[in-house]
PDB file of C-alpha atoms and ligand atoms in Angstrom:
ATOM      1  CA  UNK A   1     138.485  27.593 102.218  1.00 73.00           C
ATOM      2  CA  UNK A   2     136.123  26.286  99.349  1.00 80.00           C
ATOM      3  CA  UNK A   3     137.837  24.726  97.326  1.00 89.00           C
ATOM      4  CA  UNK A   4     137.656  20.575  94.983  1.00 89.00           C
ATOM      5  CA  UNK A   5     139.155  18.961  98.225  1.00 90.00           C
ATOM      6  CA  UNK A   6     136.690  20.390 100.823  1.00 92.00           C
ATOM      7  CA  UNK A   7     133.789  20.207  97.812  1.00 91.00           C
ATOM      8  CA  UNK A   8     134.692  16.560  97.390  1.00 91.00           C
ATOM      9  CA  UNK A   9     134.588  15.901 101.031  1.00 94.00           C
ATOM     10  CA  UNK A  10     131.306  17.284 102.004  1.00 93.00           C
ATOM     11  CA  UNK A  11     129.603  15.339  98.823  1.00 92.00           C
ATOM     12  CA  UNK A  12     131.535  12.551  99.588  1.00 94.00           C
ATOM     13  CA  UNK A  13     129.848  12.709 103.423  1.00 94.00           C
ATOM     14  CA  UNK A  14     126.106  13.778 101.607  1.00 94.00           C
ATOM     15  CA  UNK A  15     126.630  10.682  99.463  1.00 93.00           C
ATOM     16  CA  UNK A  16     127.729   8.650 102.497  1.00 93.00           C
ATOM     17  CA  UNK A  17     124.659   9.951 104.279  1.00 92.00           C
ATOM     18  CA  UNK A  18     122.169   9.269 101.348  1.00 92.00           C
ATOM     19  CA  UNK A  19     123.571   5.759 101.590  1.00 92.00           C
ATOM     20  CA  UNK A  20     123.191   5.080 104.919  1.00 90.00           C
ATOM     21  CA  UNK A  21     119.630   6.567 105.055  1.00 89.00           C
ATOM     22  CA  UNK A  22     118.340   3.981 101.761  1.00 87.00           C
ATOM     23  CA  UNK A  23     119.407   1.109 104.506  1.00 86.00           C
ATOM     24  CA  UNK A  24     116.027   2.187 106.791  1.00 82.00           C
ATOM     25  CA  UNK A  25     114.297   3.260 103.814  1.00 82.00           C
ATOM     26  CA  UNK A  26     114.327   3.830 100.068  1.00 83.00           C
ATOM     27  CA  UNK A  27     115.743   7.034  99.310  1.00 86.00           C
ATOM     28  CA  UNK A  28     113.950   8.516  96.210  1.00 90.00           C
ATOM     29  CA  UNK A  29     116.689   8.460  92.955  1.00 90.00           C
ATOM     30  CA  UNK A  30     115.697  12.519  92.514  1.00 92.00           C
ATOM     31  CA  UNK A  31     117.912  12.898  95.979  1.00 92.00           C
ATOM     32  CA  UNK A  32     120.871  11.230  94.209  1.00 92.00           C
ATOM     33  CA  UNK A  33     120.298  13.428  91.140  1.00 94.00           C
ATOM     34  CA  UNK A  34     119.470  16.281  93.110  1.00 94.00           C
ATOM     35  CA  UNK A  35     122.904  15.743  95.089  1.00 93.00           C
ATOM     36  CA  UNK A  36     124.620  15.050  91.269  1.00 94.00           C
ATOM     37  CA  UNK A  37     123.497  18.406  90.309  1.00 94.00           C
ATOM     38  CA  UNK A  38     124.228  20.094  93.308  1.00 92.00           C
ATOM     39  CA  UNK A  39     127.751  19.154  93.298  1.00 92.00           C
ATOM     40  CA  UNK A  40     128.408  20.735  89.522  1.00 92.00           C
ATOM     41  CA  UNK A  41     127.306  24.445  91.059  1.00 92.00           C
ATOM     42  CA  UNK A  42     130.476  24.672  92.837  1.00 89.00           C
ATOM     43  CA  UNK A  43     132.269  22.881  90.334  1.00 90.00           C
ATOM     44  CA  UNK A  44     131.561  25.496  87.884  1.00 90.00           C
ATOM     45  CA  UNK A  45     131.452  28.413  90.073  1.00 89.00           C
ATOM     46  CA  UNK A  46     135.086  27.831  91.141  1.00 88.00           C
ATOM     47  CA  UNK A  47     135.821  27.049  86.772  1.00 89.00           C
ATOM     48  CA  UNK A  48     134.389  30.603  85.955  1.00 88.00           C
ATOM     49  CA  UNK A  49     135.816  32.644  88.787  1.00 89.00           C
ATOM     50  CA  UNK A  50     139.390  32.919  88.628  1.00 90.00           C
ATOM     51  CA  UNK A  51     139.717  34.474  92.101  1.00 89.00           C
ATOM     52  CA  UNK A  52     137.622  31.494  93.739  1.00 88.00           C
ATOM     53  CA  UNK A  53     140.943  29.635  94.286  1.00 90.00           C
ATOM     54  CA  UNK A  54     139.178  26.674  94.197  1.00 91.00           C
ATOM     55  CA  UNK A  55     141.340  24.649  91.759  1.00 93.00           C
ATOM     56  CA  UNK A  56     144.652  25.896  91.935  1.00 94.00           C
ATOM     57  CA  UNK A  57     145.889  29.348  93.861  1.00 94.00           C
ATOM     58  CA  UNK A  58     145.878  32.352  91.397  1.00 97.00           C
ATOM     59  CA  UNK A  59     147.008  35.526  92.489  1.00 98.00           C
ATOM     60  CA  UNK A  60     144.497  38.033  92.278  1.00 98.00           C
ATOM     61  CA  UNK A  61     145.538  41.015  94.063  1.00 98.00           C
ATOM     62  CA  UNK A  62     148.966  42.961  95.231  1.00 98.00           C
ATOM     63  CA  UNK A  63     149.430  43.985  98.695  1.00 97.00           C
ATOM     64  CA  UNK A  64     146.725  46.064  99.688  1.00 96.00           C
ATOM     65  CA  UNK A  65     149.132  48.101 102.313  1.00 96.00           C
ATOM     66  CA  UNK A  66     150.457  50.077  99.469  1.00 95.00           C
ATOM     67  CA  UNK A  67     148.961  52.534  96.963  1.00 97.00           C
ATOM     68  CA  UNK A  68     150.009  50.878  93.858  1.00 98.00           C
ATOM     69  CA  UNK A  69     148.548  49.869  90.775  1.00 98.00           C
ATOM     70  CA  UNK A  70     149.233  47.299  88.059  1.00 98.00           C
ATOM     71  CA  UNK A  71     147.460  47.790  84.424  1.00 98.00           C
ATOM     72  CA  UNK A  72     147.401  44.195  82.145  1.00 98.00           C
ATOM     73  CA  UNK A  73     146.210  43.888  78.761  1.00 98.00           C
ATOM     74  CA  UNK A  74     144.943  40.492  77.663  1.00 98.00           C
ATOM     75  CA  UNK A  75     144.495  39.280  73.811  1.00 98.00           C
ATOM     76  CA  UNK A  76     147.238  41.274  71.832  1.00 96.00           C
ATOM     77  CA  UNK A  77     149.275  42.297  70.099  1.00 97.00           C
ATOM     78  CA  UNK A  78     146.926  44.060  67.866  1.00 97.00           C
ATOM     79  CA  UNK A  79     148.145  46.199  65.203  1.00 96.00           C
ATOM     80  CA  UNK A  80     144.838  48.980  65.543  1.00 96.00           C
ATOM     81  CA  UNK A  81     144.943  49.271  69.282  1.00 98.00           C
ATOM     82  CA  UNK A  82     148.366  48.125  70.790  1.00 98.00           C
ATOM     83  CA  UNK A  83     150.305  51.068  69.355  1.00 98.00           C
ATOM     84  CA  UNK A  84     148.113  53.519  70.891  1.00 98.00           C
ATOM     85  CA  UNK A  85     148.276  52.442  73.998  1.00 98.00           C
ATOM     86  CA  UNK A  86     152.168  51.943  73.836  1.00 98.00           C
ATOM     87  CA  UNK A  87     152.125  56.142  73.219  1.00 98.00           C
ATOM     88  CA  UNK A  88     149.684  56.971  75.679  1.00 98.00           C
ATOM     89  CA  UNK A  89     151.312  54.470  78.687  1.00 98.00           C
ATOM     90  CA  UNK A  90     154.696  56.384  77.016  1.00 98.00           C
ATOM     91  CA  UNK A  91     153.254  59.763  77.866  1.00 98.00           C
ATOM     92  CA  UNK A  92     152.514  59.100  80.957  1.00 98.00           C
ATOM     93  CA  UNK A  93     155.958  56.960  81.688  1.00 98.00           C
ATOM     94  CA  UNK A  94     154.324  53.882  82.973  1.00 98.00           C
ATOM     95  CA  UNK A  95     154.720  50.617  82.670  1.00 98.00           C
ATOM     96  CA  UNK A  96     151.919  47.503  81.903  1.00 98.00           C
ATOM     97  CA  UNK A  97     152.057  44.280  81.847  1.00 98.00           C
ATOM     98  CA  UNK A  98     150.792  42.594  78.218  1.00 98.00           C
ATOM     99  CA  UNK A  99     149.158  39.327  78.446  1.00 98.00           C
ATOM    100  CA  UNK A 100     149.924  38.257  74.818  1.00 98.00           C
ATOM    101  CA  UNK A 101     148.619  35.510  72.573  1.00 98.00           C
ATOM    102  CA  UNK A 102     151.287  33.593  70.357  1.00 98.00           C
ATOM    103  CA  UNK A 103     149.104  33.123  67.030  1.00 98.00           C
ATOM    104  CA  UNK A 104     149.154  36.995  67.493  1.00 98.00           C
ATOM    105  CA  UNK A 105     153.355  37.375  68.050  1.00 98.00           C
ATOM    106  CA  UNK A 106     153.724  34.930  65.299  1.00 97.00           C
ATOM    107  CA  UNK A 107     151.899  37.705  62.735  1.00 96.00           C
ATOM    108  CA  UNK A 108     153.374  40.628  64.237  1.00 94.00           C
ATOM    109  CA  UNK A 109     156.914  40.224  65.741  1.00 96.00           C
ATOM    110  CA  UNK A 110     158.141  43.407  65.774  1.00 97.00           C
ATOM    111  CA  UNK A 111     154.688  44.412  68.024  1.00 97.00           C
ATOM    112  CA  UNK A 112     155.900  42.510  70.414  1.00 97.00           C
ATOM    113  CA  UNK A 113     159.040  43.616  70.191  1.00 97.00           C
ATOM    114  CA  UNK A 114     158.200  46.827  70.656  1.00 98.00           C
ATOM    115  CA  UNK A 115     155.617  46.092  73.729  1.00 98.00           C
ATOM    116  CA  UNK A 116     158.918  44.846  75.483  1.00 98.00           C
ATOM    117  CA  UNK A 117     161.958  47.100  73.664  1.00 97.00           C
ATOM    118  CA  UNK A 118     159.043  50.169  75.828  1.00 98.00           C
ATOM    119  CA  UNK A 119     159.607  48.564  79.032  1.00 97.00           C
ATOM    120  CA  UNK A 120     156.388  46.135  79.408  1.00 98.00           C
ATOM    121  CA  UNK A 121     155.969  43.117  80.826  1.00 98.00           C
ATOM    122  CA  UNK A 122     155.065  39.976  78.292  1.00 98.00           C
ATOM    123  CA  UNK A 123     152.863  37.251  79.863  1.00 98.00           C
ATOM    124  CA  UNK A 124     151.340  34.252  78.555  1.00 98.00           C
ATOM    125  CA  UNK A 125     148.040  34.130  77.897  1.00 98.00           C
ATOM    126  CA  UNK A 126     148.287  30.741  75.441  1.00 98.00           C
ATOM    127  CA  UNK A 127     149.261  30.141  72.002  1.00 98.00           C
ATOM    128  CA  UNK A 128     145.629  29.359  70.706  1.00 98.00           C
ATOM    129  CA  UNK A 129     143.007  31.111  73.202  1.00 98.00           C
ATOM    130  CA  UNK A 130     140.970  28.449  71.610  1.00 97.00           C
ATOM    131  CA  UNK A 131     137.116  28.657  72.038  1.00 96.00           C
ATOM    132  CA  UNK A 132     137.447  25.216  73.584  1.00 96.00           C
ATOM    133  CA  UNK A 133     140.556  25.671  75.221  1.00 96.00           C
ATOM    134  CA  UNK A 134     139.096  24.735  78.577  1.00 94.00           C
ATOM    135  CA  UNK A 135     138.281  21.846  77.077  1.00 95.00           C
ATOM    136  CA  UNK A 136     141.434  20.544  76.315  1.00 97.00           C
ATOM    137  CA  UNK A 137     143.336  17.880  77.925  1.00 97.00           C
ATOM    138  CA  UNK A 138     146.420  18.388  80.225  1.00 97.00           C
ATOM    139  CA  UNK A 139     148.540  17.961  77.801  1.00 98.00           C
ATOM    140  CA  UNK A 140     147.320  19.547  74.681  1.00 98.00           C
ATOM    141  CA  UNK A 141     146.861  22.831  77.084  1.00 98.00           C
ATOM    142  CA  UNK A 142     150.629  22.401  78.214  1.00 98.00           C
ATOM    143  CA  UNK A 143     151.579  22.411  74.717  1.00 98.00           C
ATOM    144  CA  UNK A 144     149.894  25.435  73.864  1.00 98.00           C
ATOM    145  CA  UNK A 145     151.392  27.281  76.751  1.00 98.00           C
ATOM    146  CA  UNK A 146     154.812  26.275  75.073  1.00 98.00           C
ATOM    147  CA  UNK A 147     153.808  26.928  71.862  1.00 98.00           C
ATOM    148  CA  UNK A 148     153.020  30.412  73.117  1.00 98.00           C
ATOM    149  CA  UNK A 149     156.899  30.725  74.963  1.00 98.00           C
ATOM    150  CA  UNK A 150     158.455  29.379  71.578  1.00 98.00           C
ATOM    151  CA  UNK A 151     157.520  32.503  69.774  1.00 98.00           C
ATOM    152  CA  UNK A 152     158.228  34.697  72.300  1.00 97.00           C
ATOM    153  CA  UNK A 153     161.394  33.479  72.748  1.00 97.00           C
ATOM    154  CA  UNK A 154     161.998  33.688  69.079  1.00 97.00           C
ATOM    155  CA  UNK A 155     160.080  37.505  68.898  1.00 97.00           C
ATOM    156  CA  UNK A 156     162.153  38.876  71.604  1.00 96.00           C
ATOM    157  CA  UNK A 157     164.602  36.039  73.531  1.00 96.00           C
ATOM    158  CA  UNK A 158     162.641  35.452  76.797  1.00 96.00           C
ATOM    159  CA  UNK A 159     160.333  32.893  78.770  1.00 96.00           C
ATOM    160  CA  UNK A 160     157.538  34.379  80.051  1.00 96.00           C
ATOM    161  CA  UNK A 161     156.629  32.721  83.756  1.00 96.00           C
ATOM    162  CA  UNK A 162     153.559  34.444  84.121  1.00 98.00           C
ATOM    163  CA  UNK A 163     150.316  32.811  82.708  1.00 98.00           C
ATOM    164  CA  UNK A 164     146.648  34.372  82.812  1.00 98.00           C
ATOM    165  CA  UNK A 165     144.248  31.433  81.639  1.00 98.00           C
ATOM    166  CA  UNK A 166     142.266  32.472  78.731  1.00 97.00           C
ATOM    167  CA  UNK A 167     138.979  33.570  80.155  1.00 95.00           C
ATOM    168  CA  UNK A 168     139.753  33.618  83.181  1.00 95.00           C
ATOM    169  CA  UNK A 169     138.789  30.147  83.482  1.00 94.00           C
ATOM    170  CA  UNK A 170     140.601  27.205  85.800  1.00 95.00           C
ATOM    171  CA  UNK A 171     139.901  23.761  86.299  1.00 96.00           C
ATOM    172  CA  UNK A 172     141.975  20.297  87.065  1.00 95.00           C
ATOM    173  CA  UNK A 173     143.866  19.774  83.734  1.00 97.00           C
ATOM    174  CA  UNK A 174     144.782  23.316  83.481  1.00 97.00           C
ATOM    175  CA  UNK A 175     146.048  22.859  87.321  1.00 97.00           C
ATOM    176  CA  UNK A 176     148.267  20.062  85.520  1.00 97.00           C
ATOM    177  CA  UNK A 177     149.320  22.110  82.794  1.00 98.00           C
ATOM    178  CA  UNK A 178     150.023  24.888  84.795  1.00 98.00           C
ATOM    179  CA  UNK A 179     152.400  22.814  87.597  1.00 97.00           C
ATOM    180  CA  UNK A 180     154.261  21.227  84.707  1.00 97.00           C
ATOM    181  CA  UNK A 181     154.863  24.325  82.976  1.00 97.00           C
ATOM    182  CA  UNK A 182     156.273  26.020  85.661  1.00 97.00           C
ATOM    183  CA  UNK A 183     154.160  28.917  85.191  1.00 97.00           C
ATOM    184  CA  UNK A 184     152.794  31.375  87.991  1.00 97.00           C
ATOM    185  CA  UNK A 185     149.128  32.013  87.272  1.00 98.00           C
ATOM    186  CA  UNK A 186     147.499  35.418  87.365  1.00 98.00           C
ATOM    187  CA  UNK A 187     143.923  36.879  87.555  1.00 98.00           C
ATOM    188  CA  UNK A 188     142.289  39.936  88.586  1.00 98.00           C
ATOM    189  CA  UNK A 189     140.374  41.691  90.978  1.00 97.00           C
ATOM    190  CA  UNK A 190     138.735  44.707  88.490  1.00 97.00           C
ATOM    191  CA  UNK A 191     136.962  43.319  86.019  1.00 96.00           C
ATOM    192  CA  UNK A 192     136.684  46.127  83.375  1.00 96.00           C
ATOM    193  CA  UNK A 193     134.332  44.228  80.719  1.00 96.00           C
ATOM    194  CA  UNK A 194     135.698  46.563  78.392  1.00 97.00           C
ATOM    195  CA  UNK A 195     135.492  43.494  75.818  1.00 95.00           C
ATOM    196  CA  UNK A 196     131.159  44.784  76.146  1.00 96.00           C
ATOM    197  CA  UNK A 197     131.027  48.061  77.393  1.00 97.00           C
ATOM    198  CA  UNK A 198     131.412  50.273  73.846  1.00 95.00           C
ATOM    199  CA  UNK A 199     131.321  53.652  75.400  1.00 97.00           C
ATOM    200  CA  UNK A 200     134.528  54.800  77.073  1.00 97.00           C
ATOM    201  CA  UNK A 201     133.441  57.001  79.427  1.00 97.00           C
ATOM    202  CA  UNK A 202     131.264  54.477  81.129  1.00 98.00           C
ATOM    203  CA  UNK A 203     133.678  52.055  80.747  1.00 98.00           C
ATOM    204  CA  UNK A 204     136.036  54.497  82.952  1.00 98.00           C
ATOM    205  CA  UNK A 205     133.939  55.936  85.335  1.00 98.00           C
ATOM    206  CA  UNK A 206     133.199  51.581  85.930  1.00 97.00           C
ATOM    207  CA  UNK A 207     136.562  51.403  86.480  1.00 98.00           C
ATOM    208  CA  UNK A 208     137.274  54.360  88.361  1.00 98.00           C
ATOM    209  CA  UNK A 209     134.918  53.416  91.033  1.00 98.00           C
ATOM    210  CA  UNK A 210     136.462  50.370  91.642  1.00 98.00           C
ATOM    211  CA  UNK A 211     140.207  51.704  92.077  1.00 98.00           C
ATOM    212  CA  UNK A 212     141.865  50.448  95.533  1.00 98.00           C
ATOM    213  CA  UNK A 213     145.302  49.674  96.636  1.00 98.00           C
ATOM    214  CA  UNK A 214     146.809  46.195  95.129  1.00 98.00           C
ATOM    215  CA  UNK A 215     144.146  46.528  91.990  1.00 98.00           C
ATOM    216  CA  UNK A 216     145.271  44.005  89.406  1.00 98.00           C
ATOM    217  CA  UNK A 217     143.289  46.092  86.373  1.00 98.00           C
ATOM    218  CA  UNK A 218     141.979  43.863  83.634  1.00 98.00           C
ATOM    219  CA  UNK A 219     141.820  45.557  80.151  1.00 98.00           C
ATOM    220  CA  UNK A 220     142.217  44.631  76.574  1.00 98.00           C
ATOM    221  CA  UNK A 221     144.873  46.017  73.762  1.00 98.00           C
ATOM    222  CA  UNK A 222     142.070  44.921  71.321  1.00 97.00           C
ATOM    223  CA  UNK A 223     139.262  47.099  73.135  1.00 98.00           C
ATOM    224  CA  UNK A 224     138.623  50.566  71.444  1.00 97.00           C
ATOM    225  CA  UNK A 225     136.484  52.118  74.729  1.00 98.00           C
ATOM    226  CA  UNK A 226     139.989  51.030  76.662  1.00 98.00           C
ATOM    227  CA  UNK A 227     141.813  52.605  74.069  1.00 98.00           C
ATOM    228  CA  UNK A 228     139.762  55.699  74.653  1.00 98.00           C
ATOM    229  CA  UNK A 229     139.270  56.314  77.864  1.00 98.00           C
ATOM    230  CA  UNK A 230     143.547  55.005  78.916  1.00 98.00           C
ATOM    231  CA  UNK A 231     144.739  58.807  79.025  1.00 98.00           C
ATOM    232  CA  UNK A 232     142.097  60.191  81.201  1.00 98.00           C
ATOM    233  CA  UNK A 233     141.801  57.005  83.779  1.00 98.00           C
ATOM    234  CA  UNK A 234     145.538  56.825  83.970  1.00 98.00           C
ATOM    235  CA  UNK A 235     145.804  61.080  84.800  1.00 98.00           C
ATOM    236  CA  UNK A 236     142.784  59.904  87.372  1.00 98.00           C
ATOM    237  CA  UNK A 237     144.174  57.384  89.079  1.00 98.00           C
ATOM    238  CA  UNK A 238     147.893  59.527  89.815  1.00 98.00           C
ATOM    239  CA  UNK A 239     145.401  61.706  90.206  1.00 98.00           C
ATOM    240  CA  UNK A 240     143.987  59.725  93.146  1.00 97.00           C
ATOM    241  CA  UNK A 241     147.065  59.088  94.938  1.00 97.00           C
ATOM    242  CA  UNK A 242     147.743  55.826  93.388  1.00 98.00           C
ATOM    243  CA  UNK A 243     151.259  54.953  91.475  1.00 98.00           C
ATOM    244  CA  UNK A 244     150.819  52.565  88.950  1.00 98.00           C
ATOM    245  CA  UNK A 245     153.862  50.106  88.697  1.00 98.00           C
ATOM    246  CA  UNK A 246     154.505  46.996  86.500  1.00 98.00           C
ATOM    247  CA  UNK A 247     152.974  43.867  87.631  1.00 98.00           C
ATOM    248  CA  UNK A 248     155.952  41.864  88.548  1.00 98.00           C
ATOM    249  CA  UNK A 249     157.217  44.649  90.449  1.00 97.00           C
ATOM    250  CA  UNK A 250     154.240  44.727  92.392  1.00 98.00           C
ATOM    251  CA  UNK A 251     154.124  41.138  93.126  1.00 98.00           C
ATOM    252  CA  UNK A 252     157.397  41.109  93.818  1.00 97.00           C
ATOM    253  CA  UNK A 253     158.018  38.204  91.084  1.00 97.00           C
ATOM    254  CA  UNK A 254     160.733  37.324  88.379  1.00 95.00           C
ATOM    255  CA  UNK A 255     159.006  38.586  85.100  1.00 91.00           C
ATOM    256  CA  UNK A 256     160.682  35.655  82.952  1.00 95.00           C
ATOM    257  CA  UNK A 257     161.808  32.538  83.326  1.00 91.00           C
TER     258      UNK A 257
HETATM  259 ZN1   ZN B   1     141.908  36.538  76.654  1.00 88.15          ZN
END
């Protein structure tokens, strides 16, 4: 698999080989930048795709032998959208997992509260979601990942184990962070992009097309298309054979620490 280790072999050998080669001959210095630059593509590939594995395992899927499927929403609570969604996942009676951020539980509580009182999962998803969050060191991410379980335990008296990164993003000090923590680390394999796509009914026919056993579904409780177009996708997708369970349940994992 493609991942730092095998990354930092192979440049390690091109290097080697670059090396060897300037003993018969110069080697030009645009080969050494050339190689430089070469070895940030995967680097950042493997950063921005959080089912490249390339950094640290994230689960991305649940088994595919089974028609199940597990709905998350990243970036609440949020007092406009969350509520909604609570009724319509109600009317239907399933369950979601909410990827939460703390700044948010530490405003509204009892939203949180009421995401879990309903019978939904409550991840981490960091206290900060910082614009430079990927940026931070080891230990200033760890923090924030505590930060985050310190107001859920205060909200509603549990550790959440299950971490999404914000943005899907990984790298080595969020490997750290993430190992220290304890935390299990958890992606996606649909993509909604319902954080860009304003229309709902595009937003779930995109979806709908992309349904498959195991789909981790990646939505937002701050998104008004999701918000829109939940009822219809969920009656589609029981629709389509598919039973739509909580997360943990799917992968078979504690939901709290
Ligand atoms: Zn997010």
């Amino acid at each position: 698999m493609w991942n730092l280790r095998t990354c930092n072999i192979v440049f390690g050998i091109l290097l080697g080989v670059l090396i060897a080669l300037n003993f018969h001959g110069q080697v030009p210095i645009a080969a050494y930048i050339g190689l430089a630059i070469a070895y940030t593509l995967p680097l950042a590939w493997g950063s921005y795709r959080v089912d490249s594995q390339f950094y640290i395992p994230v689960i991305c899927a649940g088994p595919s032998d089974r028609p199940q499927i597990a709905l998350t929403f990243d970036d609440g609570p949020d007092y406009s959208y969350t509520p909604q969604i609570l009724d319509i996942l109600d009317r239907h009676q399933v369950s979601a997992a909410f990827f939460c951020i703390g700044y948010r539980i530490s405003e509204s509580p009892e939203l949180a509260m009421d995401v879990h009182r309903r019978g939904h999962l409550i991840g981490n998803h960091s206290f900060s979601h910082h614009l430079w969050f990927d940026l931070f060191s080891s230990r200033r991410m760890l923090g924030d990942l505590q930060q985050m379980d310190q107001v859920l335990a205060k909200a509603i008296g549990v550790k959440p184990r299950l971490f999404r990164p914000p943005y899907g993003v990984t790298n080595p000090n969020l490997k750290r962070a993430i190992i220290k923590g304890g935390y299990t680390p958890i992606g996606w394999n649909i993509r909604s992009l319902d954080t860009v796509i304003g229309d709902a009914d595009v937003l779930r026919k995109k979806v709908e097309a992309k349904l498959k056993p195991g789909a981790i579904l990646l939505l937002h409780d701050t998104s008004p298309s999701t918000t829109g177009m939940l009822d219809t996708l969920i009656t589609h997708i029981k629709a389509s054979g598919y039973q739509i369970v909580r997360l943990d349940k799917m992968l078979n994992l504690p939901p709290y620490a």
